[in-house]
XYZ file of N, CA and C in Angstrom:
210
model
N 113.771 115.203 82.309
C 113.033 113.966 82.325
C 113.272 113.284 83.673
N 112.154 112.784 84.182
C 112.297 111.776 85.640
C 112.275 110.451 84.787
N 112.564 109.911 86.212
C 112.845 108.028 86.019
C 112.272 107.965 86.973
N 110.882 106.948 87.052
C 110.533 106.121 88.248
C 110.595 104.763 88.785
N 111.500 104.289 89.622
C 112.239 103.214 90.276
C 110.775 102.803 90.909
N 110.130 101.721 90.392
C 109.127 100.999 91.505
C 109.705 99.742 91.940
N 109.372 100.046 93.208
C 109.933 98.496 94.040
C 108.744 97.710 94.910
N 108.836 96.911 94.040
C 107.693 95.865 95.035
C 108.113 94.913 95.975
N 107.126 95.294 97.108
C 108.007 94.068 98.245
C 106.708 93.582 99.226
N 107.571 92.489 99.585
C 106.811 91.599 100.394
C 107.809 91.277 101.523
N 106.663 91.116 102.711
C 107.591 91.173 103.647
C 109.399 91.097 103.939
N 109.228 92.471 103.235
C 110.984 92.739 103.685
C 111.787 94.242 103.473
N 110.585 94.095 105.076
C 111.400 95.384 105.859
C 112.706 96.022 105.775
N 113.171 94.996 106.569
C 114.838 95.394 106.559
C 115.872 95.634 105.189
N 115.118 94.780 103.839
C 115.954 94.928 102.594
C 115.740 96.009 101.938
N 114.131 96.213 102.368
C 113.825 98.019 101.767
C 114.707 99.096 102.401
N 114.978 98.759 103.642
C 115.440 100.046 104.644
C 116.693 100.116 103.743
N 117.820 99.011 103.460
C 119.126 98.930 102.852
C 118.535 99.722 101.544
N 118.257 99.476 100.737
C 117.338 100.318 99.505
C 117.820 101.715 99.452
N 116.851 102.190 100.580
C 116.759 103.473 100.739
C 117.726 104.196 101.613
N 118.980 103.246 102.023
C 119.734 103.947 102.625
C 120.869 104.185 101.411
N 121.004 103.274 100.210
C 121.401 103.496 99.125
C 121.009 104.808 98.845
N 120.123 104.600 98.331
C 119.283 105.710 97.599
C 119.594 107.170 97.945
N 119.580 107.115 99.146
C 119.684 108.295 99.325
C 121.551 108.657 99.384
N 122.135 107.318 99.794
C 123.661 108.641 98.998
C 123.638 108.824 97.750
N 122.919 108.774 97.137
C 122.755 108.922 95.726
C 123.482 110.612 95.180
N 123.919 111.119 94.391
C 124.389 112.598 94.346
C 122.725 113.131 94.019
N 123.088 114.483 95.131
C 121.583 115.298 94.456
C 121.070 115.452 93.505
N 122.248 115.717 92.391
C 121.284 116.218 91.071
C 120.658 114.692 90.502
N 121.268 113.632 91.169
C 120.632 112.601 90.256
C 119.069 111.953 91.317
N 119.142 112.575 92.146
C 118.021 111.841 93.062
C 116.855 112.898 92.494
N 117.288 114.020 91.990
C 116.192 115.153 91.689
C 115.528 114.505 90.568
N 116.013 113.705 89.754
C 115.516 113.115 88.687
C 115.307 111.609 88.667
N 114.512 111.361 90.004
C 113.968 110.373 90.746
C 113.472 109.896 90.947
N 111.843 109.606 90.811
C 110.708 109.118 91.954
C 110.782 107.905 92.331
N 110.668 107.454 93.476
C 110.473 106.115 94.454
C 109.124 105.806 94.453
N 108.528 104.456 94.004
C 107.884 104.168 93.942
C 107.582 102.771 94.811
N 107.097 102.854 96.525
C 107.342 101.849 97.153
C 106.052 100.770 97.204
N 105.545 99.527 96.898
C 104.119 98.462 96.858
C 104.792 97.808 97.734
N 103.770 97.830 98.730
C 103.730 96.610 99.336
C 102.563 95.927 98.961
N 103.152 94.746 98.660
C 102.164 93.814 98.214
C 101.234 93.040 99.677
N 100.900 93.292 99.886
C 100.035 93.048 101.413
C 100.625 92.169 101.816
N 101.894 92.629 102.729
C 102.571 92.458 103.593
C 102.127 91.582 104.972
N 102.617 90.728 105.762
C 101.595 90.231 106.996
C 101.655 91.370 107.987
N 103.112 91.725 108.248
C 103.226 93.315 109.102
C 103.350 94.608 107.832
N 102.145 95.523 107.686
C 102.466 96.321 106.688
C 104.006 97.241 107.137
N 104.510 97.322 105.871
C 105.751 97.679 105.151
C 105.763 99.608 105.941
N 106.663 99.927 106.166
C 106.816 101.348 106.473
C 108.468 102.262 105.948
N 108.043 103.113 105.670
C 109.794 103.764 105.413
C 109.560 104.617 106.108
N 111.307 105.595 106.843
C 111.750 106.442 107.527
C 111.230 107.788 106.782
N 111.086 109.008 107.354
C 111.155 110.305 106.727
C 112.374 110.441 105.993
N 112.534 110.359 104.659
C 113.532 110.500 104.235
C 113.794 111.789 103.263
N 114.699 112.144 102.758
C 115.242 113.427 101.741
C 115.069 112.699 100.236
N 113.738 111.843 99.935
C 114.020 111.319 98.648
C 112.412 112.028 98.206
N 112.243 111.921 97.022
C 111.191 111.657 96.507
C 110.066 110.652 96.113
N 110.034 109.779 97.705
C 109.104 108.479 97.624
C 108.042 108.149 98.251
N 107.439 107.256 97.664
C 105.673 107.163 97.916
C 105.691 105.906 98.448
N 104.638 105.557 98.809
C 104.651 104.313 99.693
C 103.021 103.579 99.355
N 102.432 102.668 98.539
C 101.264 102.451 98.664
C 101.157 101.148 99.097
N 100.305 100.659 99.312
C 99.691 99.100 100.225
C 98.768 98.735 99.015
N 98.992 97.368 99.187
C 97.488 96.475 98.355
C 96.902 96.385 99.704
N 95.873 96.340 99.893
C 94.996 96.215 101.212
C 94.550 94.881 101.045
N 94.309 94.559 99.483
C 93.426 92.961 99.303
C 94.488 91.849 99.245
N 94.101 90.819 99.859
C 94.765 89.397 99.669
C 94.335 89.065 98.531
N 94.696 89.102 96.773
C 94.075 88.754 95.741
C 95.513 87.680 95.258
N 94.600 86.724 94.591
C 95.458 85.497 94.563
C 96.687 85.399 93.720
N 96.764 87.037 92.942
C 97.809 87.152 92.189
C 98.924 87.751 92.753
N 98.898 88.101 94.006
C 99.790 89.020 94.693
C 100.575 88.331 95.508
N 101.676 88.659 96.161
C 102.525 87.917 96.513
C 102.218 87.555 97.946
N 101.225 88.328 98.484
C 100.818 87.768 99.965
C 99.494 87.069 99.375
């Protein structure tokens, strides 16, 4: 069975990077049973992660909709 960790963020770069620098000392067998699930909620500078050894995705809201955190 996987577990998927979604993390939603708004402008904050630098707290995601800490995230995923967690994440990844994580022990292998438990990151194998993983997925990263990264939203940026339309960010003012869109959101980016490093090439990393995890199993994570990265999607964008593109729309400014009034429920979202940008």
């Amino acid at each position: 069975m996987k577990l998927s960790i979604i993390y939603p963020c708004y402008c904050q770069q630098q707290t995601l990077l800490r995230h995923i620098q967690r994440w990844e000392a994580l022990p292998g067998e438990l990151k194998e049973q993983l997925d990263f699930v990264v939203v940026d909620d339309h960010s003012r500078e869109p959101i980016s992660v490093p090439d990393v050894e995890l199993n994570l995705r990265l999607f964008r809201v593109n729309t400014d909709i009034i429920w979202n955190y940008g």
